[in-house]
mmCIF file of C-alpha atoms and ligand atoms in Angstrom:
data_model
loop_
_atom_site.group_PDB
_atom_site.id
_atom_site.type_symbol
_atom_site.label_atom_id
_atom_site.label_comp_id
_atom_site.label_asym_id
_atom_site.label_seq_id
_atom_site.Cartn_x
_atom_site.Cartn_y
_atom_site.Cartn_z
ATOM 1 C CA UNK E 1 -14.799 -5.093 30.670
ATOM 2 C CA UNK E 2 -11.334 -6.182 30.123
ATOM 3 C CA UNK E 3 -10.581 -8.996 27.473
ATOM 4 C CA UNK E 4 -7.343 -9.987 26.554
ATOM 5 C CA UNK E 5 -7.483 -12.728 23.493
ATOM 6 C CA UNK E 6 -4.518 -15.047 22.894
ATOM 7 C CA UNK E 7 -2.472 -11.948 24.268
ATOM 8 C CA UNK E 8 1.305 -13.058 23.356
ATOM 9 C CA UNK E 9 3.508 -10.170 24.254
ATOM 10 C CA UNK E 10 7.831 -10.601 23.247
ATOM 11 C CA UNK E 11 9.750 -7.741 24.627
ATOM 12 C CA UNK E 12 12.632 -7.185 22.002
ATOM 13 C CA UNK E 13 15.855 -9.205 22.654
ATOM 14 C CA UNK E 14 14.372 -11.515 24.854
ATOM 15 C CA UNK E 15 14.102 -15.920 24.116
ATOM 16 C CA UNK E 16 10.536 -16.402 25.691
ATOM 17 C CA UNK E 17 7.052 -14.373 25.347
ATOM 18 C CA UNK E 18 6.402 -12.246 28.453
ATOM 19 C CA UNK E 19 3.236 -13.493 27.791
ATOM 20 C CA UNK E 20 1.518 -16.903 25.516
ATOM 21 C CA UNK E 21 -1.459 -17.218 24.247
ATOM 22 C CA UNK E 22 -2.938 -15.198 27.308
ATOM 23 C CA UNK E 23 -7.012 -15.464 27.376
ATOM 24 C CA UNK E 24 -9.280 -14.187 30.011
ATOM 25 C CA UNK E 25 -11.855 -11.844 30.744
ATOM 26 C CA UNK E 26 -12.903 -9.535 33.411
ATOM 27 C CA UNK E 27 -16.562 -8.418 33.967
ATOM 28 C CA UNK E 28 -17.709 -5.444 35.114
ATOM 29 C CA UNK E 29 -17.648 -5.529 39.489
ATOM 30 C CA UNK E 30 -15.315 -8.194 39.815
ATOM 31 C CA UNK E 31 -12.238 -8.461 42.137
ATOM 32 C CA UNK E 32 -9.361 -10.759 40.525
ATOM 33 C CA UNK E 33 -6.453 -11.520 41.578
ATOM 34 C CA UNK E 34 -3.259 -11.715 39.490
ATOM 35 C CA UNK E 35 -0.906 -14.318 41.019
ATOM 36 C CA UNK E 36 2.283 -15.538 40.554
ATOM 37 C CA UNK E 37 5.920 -15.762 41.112
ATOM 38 C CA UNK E 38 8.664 -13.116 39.635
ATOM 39 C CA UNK E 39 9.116 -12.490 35.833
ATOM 40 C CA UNK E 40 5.582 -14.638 35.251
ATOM 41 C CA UNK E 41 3.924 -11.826 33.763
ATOM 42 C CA UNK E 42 1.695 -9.804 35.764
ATOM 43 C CA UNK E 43 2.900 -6.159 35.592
ATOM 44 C CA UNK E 44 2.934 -6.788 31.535
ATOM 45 C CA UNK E 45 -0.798 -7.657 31.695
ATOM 46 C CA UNK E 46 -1.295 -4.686 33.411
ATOM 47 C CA UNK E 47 0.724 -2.328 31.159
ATOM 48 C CA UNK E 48 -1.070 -3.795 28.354
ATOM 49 C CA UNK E 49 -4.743 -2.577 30.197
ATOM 50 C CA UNK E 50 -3.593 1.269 30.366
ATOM 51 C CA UNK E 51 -2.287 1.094 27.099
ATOM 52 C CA UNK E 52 1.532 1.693 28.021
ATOM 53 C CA UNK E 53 2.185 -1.333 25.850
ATOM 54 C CA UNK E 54 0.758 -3.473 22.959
ATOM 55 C CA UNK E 55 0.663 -7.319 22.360
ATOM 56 C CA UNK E 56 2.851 -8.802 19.856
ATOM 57 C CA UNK E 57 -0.290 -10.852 18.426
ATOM 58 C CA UNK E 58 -3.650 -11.134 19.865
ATOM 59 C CA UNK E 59 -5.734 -8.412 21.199
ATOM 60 C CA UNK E 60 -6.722 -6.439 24.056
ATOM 61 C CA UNK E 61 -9.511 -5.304 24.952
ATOM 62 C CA UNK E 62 -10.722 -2.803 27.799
ATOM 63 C CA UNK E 63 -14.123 -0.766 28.111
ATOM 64 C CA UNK E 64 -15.355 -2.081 24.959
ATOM 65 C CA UNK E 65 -12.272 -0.644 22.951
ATOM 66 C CA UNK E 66 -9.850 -2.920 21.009
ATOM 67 C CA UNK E 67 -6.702 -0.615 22.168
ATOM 68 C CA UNK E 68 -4.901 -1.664 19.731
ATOM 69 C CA UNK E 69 -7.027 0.766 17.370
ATOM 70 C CA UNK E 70 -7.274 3.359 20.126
ATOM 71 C CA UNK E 71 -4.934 6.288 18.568
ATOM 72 C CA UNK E 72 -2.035 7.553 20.941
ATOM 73 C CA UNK E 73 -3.597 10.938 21.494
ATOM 74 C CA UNK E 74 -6.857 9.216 22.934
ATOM 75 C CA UNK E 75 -5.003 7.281 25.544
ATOM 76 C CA UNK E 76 -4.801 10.083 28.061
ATOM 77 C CA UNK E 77 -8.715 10.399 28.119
ATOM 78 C CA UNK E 78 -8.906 6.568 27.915
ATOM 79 C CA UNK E 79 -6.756 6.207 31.043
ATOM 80 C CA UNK E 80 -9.145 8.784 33.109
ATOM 81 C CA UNK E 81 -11.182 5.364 33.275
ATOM 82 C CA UNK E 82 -9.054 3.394 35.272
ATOM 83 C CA UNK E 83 -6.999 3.574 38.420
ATOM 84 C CA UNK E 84 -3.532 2.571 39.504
ATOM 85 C CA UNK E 85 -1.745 1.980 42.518
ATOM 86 C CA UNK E 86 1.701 0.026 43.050
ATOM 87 C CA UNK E 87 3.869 -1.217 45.485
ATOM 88 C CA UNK E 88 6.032 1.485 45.916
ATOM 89 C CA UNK E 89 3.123 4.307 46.181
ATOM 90 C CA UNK E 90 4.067 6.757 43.806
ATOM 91 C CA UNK E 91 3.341 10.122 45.915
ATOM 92 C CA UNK E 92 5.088 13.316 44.545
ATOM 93 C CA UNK E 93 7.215 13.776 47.597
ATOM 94 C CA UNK E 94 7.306 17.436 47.944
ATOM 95 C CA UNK E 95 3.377 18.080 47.319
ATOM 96 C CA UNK E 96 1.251 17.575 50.723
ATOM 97 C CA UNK E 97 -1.672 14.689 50.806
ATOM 98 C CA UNK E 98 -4.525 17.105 49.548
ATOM 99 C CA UNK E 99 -1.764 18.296 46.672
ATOM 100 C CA UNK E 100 -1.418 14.850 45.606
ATOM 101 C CA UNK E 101 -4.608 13.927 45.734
ATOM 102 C CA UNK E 102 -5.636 16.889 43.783
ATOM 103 C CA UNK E 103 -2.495 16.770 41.161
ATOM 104 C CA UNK E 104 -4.719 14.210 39.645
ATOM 105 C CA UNK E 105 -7.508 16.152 38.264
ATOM 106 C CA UNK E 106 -5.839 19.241 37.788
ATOM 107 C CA UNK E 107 -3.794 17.705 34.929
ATOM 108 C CA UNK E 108 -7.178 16.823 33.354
ATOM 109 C CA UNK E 109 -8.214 20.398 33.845
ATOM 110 C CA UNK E 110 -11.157 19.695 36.456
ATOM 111 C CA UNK E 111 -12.590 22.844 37.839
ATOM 112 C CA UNK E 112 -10.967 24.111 40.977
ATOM 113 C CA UNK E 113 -14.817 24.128 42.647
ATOM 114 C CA UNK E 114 -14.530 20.533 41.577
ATOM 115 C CA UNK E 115 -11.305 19.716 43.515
ATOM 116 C CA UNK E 116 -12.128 21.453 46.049
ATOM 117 C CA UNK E 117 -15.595 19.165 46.759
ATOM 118 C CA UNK E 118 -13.899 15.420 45.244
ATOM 119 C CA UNK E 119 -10.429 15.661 46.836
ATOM 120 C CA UNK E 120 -12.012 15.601 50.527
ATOM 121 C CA UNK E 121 -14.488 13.462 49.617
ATOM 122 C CA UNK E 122 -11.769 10.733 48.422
ATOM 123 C CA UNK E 123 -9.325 11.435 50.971
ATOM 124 C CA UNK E 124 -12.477 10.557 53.155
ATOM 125 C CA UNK E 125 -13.205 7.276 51.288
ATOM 126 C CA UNK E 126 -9.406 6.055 52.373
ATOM 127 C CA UNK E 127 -10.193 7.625 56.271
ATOM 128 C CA UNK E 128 -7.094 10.463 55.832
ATOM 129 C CA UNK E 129 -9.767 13.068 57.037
ATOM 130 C CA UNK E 130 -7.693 15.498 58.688
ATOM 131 C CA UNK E 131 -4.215 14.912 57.804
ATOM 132 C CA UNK E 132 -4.771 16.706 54.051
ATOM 133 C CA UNK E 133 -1.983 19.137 54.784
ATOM 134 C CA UNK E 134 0.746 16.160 55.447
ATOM 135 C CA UNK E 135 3.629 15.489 53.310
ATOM 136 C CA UNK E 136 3.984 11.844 52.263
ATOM 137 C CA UNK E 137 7.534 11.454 54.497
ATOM 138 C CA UNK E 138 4.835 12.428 57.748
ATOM 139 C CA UNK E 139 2.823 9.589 57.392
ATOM 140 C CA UNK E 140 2.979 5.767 57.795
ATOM 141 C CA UNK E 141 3.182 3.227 55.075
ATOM 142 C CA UNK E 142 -0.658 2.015 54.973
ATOM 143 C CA UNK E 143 -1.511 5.794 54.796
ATOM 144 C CA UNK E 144 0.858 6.713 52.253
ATOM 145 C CA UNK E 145 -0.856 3.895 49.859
ATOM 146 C CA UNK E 146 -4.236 5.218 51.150
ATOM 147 C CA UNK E 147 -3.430 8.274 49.100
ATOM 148 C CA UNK E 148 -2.360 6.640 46.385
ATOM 149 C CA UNK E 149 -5.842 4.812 46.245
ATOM 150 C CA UNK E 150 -7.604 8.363 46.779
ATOM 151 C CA UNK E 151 -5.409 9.676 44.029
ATOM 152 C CA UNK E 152 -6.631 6.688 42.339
ATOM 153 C CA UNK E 153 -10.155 6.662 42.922
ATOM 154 C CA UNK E 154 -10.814 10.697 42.747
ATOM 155 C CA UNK E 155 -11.775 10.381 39.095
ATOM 156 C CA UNK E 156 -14.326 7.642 40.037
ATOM 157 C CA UNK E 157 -12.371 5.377 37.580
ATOM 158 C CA UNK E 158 -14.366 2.309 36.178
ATOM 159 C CA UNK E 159 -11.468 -0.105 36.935
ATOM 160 C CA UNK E 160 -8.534 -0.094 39.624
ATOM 161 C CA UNK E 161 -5.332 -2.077 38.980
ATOM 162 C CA UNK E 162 -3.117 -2.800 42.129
ATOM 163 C CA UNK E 163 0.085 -4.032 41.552
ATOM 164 C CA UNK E 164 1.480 -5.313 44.819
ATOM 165 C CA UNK E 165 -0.401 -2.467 47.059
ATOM 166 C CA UNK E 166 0.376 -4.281 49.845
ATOM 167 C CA UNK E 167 3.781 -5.291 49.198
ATOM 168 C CA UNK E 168 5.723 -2.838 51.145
ATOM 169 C CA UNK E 169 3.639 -2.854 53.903
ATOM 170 C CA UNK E 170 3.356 -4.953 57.339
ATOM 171 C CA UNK E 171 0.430 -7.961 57.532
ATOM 172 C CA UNK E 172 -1.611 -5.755 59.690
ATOM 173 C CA UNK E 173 -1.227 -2.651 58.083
ATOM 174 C CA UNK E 174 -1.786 -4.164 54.563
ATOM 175 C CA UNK E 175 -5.517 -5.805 55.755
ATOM 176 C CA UNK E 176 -6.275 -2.037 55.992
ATOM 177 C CA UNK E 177 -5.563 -1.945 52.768
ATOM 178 C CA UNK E 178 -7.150 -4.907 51.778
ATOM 179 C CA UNK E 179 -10.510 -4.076 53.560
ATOM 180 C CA UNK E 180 -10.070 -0.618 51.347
ATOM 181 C CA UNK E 181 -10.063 -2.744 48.133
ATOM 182 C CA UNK E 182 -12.496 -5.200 49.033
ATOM 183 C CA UNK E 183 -14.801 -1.864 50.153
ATOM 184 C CA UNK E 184 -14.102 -0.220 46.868
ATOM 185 C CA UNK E 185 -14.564 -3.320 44.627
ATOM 186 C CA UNK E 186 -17.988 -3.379 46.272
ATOM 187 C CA UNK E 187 -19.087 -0.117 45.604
ATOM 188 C CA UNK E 188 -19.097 -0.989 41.932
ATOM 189 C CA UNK E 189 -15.206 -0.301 40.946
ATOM 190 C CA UNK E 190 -13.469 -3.487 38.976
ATOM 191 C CA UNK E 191 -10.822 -4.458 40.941
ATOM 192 C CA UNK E 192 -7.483 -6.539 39.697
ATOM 193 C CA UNK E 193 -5.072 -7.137 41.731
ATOM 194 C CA UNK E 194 -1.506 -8.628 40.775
ATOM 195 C CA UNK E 195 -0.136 -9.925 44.276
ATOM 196 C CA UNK E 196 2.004 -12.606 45.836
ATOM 197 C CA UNK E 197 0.452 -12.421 48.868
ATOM 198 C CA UNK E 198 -1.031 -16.127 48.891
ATOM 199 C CA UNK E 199 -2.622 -15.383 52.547
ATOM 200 C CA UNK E 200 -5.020 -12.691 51.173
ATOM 201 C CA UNK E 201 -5.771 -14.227 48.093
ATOM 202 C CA UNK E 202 -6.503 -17.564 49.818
ATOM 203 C CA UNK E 203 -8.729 -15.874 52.560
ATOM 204 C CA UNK E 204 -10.548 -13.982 49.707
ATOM 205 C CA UNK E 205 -11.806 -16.444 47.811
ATOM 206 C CA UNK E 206 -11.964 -14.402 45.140
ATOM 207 C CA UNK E 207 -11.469 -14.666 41.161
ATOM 208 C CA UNK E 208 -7.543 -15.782 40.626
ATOM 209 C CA UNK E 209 -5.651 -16.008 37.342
ATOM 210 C CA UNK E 210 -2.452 -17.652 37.930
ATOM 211 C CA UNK E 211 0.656 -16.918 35.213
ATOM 212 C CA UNK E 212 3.412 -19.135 35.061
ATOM 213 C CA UNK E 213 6.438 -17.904 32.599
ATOM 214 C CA UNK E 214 3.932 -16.062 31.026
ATOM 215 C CA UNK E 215 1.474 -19.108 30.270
ATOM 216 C CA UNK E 216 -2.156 -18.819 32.241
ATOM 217 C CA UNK E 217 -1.899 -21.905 34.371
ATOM 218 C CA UNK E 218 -5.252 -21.215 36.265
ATOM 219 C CA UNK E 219 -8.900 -18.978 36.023
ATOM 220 C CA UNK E 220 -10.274 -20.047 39.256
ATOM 221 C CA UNK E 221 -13.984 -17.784 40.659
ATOM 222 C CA UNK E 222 -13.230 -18.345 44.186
ATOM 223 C CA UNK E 223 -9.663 -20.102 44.616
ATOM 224 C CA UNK E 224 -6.774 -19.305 46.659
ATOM 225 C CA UNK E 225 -2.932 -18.721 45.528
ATOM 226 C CA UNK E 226 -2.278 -22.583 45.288
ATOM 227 C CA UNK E 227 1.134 -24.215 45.042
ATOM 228 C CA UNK E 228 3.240 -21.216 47.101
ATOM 229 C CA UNK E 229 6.413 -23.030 47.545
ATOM 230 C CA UNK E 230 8.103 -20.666 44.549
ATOM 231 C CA UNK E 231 6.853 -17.073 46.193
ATOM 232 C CA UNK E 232 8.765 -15.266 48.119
ATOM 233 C CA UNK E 233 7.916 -14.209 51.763
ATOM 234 C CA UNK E 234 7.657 -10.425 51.917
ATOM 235 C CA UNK E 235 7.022 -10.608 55.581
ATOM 236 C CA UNK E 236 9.969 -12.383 57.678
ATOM 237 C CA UNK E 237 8.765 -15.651 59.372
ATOM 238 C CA UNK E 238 9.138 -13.749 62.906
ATOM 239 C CA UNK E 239 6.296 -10.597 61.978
ATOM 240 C CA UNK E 240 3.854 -13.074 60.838
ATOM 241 C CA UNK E 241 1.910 -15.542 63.455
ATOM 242 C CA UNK E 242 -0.094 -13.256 65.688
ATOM 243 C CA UNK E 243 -0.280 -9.923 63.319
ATOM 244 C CA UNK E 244 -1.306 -12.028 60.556
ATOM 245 C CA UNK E 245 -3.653 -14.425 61.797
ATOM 246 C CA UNK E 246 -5.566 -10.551 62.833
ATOM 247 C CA UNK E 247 -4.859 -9.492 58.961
ATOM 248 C CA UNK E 248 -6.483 -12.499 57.772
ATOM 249 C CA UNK E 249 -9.431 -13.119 60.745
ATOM 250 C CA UNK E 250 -10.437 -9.253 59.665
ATOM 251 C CA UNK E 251 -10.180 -10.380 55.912
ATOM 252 C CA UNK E 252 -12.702 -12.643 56.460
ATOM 253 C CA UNK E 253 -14.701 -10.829 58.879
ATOM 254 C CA UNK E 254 -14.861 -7.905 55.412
ATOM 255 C CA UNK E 255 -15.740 -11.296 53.494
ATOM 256 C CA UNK E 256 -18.692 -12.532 55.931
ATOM 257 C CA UNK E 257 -19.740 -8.200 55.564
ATOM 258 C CA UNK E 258 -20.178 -7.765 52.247
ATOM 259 C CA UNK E 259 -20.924 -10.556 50.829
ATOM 260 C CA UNK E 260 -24.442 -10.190 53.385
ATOM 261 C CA UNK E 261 -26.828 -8.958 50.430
ATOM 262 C CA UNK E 262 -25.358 -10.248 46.868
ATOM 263 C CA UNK E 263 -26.391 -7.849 43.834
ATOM 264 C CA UNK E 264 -26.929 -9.103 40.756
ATOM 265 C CA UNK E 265 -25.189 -6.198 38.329
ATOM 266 C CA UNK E 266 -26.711 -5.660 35.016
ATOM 267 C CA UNK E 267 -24.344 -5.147 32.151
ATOM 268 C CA UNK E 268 -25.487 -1.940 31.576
ATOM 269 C CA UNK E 269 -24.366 1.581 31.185
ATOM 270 C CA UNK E 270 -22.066 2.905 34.145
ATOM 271 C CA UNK E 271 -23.912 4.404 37.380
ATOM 272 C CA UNK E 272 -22.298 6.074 39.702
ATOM 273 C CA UNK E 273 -20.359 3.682 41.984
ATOM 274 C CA UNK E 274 -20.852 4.034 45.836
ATOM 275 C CA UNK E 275 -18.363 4.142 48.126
ATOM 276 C CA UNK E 276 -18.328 2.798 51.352
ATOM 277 C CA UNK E 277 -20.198 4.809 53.936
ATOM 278 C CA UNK E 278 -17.341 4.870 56.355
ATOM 279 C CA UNK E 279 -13.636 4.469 56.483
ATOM 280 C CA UNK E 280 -11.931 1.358 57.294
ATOM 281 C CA UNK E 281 -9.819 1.327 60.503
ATOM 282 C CA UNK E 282 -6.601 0.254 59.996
ATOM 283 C CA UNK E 283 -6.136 -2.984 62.996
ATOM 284 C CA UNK E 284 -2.707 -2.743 64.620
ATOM 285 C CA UNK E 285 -0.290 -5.603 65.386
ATOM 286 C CA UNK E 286 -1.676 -5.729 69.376
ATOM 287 C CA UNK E 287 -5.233 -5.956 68.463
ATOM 288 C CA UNK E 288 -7.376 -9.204 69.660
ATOM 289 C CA UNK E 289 -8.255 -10.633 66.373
ATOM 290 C CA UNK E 290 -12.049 -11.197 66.198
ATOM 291 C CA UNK E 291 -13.689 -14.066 66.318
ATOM 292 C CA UNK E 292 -12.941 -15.849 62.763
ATOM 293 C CA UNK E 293 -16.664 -15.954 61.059
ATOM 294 C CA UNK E 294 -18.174 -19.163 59.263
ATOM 295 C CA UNK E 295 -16.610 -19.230 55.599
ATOM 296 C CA UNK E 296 -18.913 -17.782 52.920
ATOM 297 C CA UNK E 297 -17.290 -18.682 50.130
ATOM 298 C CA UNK E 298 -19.664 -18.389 47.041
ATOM 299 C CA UNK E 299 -20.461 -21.964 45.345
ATOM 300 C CA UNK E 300 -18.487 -22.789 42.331
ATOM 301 C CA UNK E 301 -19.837 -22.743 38.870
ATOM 302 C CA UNK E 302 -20.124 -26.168 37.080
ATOM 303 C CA UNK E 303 -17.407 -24.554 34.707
ATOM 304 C CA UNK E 304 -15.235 -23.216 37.173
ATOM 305 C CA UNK E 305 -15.290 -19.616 35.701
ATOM 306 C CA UNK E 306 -17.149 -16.642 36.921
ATOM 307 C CA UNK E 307 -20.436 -16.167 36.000
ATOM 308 C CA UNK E 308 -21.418 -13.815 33.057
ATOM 309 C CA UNK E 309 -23.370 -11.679 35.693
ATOM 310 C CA UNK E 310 -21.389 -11.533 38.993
ATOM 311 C CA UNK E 311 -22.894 -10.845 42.160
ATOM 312 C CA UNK E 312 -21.112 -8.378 44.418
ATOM 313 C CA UNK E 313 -22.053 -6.619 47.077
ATOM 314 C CA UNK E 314 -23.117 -3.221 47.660
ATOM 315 C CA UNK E 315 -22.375 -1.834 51.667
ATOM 316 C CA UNK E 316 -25.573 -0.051 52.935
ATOM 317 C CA UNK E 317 -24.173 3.229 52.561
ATOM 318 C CA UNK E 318 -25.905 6.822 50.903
ATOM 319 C CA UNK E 319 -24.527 6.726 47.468
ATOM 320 C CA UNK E 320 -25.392 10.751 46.948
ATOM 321 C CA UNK E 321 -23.591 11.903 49.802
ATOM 322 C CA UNK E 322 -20.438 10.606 48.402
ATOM 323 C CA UNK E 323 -21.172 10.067 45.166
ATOM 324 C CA UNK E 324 -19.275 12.060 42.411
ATOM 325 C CA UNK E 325 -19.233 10.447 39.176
ATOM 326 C CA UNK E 326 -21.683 13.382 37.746
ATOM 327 C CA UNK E 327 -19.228 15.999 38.181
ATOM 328 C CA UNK E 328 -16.113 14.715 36.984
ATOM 329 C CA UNK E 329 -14.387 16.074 33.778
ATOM 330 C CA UNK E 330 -15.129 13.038 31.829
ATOM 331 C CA UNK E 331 -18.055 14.172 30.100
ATOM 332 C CA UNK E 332 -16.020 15.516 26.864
ATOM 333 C CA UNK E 333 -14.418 12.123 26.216
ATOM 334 C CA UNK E 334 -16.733 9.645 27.520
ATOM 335 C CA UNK E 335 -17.760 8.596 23.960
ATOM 336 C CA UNK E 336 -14.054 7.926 23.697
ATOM 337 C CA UNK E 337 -14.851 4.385 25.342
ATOM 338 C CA UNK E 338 -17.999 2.626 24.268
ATOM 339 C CA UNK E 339 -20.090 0.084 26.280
ATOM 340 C CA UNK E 340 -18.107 -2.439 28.529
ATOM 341 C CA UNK E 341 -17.824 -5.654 26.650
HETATM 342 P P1 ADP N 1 5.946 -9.894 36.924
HETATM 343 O O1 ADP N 1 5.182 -8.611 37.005
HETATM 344 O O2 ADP N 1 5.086 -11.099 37.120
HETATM 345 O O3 ADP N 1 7.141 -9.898 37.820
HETATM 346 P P2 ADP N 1 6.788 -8.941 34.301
HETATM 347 O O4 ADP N 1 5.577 -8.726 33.499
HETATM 348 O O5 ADP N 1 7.456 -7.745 34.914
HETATM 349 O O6 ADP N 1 6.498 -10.044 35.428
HETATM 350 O O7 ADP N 1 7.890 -9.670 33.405
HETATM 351 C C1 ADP N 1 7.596 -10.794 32.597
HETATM 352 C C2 ADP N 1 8.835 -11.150 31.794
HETATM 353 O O8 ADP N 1 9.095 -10.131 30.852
HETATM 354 C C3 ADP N 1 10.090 -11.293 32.624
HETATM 355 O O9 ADP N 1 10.880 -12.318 32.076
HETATM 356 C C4 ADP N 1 10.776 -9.967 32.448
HETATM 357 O O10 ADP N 1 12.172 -10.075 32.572
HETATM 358 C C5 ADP N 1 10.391 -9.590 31.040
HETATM 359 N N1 ADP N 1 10.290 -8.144 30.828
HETATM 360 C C6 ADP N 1 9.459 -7.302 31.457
HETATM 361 N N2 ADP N 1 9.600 -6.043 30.991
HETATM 362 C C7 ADP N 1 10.566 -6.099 30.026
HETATM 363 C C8 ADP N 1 11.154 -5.137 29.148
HETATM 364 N N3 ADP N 1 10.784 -3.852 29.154
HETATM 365 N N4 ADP N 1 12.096 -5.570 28.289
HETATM 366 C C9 ADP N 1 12.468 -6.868 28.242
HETATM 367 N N5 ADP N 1 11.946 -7.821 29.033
HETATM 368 C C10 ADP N 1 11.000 -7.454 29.921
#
């Protein structure tokens, strides 16, 4: 679904590759993690996905499209395929939530009978029911990057990249956030994640490719963040201890949940992905934190890589009263991307 292949990027005037010899690749359902300090190279993998840049040698690969081939007036319809949310949110400040949410697909020229049914339905998927006419300066941190992921996820996009969602935000408010992830990731959605937050990624135990100065150091199917002496804390020392032991004791209570019935996904076309029947509450600071669950950790391959079919999880939820995909102004340019490699 996403295949980089000896990826070497070398931003102009600079000594060292942004990226060497980078090789890896994402199958359709899985939730990676990007990891690593500063400067390693995450954000330019992720710019090389939507396109925004191109690799000084080697080749890229995303939906079954080399994109180095893809011409520059087919990335717009390309991009309607995956989703993006960052650190710092991105909301148009003077447009309310529903706005926002709905900027999204009227730029793509959606139907305003079609807005009018998805932009509730995804501002329901995040659990921002009721607070559509909001500006983004009326609501809290965790919600403001909940619209950002129902901006993101409106267009039922195949993939979501995440670059540091959760960096701006407390440990409590960002499990919300990682619950939301973990939720959409097992309706169907590809998930990678570029984060230095070693707690979630350890309590995960989820796919992690490490960068160091720009060299892949590590493709583990189920590791944690490893050597975290070099990462900077986000959180000071004093907000962590009780609010984050709750963060990660609910991380692994959404673990133990979905990973209850594993589903083997075929690599076939695209259905429509199902999102979680309900919304994720958002655990405060005060909150008990439940009791932690056995680890479920899947085994290891012999190889250490993720297997070629991955099993993920689907909730028990009613796909068609959420569902979407079938309406959404993709149809035109879905032959624009070919079958997921
Ligand atoms: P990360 O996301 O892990 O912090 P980046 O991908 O942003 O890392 O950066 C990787 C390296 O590429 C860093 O050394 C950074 O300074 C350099 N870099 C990133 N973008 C540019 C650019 N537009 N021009 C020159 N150098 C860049």
């Amino acid at each position: 679904m996403i295949r980089f292949e000896n990826v070497t990027k070398r931003y102009r005037g600079t000594k060292r590759p942004a990226l060497d010899e980078v090789d890896f690749e994402v199958e359709r359902g899985e939730f990676v993690f990007l990891v690593g300090a500063s400067g390693s190279g995450k954000s330019t993998c992720l710019r090389l996905i939507l396109r925004e840049d191109v690799p000084t040698t080697g080749r890229v690969a995303v939906l079954g499209r080399d994109l180095r081939s893809l011409a520059n007036r087919k990335v717009p319809y390309f991009r309607r395929n995956i989703g993006s949310v960052f650190q710092d949110f991105r909301l148009l400040p003077s447009k309310t939530v529903y706005q926002n949410v709905a900027f999204s697909l009227q730029v793509i020229g959606s139907s305003r009978g079609f807005i009018q049914q998805a932009v509730p339905e995804a501002l329901a998927l995040v659990g921002l029911e009721g607070k559509e006419k909001r500006m983004p300066h009326e609501l809290s941190g965790g919600e403001q990057q909940r619209v950002a992921i129902a901006r993101a996820l409106v267009n039922r996009p195949q993939i979501l990249l995440a670059d540091e969602p959760t960096g701006n935000l407390d440990p409590a408010t960002s499990v919300g956030i990682m619950q939301l992830l973990a939720r959409v990731n097992a309706g169907g959605t590809t998930v990678l994640m570029a984060t230095h937050e070693a707690g979630f990624v350890d309590q995960m135990q989820r796919r992690v490719i490490e960068l160091q100065d720009g060299v892949m150091v590590r493709d583990e199917s189920s590791g944690g963040y490893g050597d975290t002496s070099n990462i900077p804390r986000l959180t000071p020392e004093v907000l962590r201890g009780a609010a984050a032991t709750a963060a990660l004791t609910a991380v692994q209570e959404v673990q133990r949940q979905t990973e209850a019935v594993p589903v083997i996904v075929p690599d076939a076309p695209e259905t429509a992905p199902s999102p979680p029947a309900e919304s994720a509450p958002e655990p405060s600071a005060d909150q008990a934190p439940p009791a932690a669950p056995e680890p479920t950790a899947p085994a290891l391959p012999p190889d250490g890589h993720a297997p070629r079919t991955h099993p993920i999880v689907l909730p028990d939820v009613d796909v068609a009263e959420l569902g979407v995909a079938g309406r959404l102004g993709l149809r035109d340019d879905d032959e624009e991307v070919g079958p997921t490699s």
